[in-house]
mmCIF file of C-alpha atoms in Angstrom:
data_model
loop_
_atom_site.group_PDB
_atom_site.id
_atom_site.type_symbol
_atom_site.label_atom_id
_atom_site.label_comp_id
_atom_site.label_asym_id
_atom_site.label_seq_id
_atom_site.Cartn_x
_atom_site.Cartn_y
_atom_site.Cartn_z
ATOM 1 C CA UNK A 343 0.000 0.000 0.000
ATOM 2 C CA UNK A 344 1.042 3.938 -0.647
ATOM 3 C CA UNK A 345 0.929 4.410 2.988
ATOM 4 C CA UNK A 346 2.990 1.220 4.554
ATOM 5 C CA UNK A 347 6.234 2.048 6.284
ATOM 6 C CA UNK A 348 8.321 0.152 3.469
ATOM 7 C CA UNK A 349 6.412 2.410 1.090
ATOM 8 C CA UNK A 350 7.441 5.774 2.675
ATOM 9 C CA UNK A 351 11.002 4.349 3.204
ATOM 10 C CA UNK A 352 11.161 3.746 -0.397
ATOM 11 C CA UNK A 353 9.946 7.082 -1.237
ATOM 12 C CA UNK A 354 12.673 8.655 1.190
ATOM 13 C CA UNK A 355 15.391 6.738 -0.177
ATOM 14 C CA UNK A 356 14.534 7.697 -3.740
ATOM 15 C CA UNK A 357 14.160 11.096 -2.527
ATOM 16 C CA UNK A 358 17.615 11.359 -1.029
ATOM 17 C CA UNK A 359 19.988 9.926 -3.773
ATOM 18 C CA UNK A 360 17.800 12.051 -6.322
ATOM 19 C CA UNK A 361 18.948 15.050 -3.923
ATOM 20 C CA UNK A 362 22.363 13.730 -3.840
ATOM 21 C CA UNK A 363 22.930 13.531 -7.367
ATOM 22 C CA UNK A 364 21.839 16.981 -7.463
ATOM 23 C CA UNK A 365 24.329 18.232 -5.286
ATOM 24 C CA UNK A 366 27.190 15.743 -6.924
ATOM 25 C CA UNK A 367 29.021 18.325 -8.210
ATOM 26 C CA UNK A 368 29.485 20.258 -4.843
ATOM 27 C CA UNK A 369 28.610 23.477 -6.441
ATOM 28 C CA UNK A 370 24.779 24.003 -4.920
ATOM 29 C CA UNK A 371 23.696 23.452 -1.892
ATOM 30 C CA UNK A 372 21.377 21.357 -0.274
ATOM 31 C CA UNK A 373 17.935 23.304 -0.703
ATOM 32 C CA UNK A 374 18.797 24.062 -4.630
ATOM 33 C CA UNK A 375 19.514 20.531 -5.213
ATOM 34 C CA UNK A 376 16.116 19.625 -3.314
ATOM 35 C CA UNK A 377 14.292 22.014 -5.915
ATOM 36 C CA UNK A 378 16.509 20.387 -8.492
ATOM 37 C CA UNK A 379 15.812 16.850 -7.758
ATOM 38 C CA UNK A 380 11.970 17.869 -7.109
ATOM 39 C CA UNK A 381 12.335 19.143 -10.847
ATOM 40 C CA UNK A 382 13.965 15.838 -11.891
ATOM 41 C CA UNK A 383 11.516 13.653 -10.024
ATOM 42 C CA UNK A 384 8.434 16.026 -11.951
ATOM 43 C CA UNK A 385 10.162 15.628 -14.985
ATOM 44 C CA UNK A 386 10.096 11.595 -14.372
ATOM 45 C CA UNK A 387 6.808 11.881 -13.621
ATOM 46 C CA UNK A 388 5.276 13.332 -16.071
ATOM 47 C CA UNK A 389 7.131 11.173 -18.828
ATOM 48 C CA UNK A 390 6.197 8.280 -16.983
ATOM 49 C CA UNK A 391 2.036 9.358 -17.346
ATOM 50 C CA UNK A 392 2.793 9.729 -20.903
ATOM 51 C CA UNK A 393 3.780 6.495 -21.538
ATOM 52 C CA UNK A 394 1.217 5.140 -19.630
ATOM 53 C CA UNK A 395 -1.203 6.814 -21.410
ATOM 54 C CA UNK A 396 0.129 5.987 -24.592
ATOM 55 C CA UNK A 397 0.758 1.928 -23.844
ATOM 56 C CA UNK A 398 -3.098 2.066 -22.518
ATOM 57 C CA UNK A 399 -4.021 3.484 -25.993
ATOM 58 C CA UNK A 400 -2.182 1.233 -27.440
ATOM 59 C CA UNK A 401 -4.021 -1.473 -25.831
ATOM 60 C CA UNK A 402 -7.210 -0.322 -26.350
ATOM 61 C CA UNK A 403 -6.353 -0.347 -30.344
ATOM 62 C CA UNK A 404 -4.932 -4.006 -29.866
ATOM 63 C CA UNK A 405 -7.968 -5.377 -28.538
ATOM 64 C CA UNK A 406 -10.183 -3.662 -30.493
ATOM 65 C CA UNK A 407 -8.430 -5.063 -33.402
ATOM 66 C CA UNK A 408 -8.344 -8.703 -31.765
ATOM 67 C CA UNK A 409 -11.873 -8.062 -31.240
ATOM 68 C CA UNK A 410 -12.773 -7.272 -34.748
ATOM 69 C CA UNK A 411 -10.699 -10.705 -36.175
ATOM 70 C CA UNK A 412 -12.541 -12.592 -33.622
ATOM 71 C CA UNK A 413 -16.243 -11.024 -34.828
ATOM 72 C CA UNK A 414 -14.900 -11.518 -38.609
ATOM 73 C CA UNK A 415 -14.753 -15.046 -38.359
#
């Protein structure tokens, strides 16, 4: 579930090396590589909803298509 303790612990971890590749380079410090990484992890998921969206059309299509051979037999 979204809300179990190994859940949030994943989330944190994820969180904190996303923040700590931001700051990598030792040149920002910690709150501009939290906006940074928050900008990565948007950027993630928002390219992550549009492939969803696009492998759900793409779904739909296939079984519409099965569904057609199947009805033109």
């Amino acid at each position: 579930s979204a809300d179990s303790p190994e859940h949030v612990r994943r989330v944190a971890v994820y969180v904190d090396r996303k923040i700590a590749e931001s700051s990598s380079s030792g040149f920002v410090g910690r709150e501009t590589a939290a906006v940074i990484a928050g900008l990565s992890m948007a950027d993630e998921l928002l390219t992550a909803q549009d492939d969803n969206t696009r492998l759900r059309r793409e779904l739909m299509q296939a079984r519409q298509e099965l569904n057609e051979l199947r009805h033109a037999k």
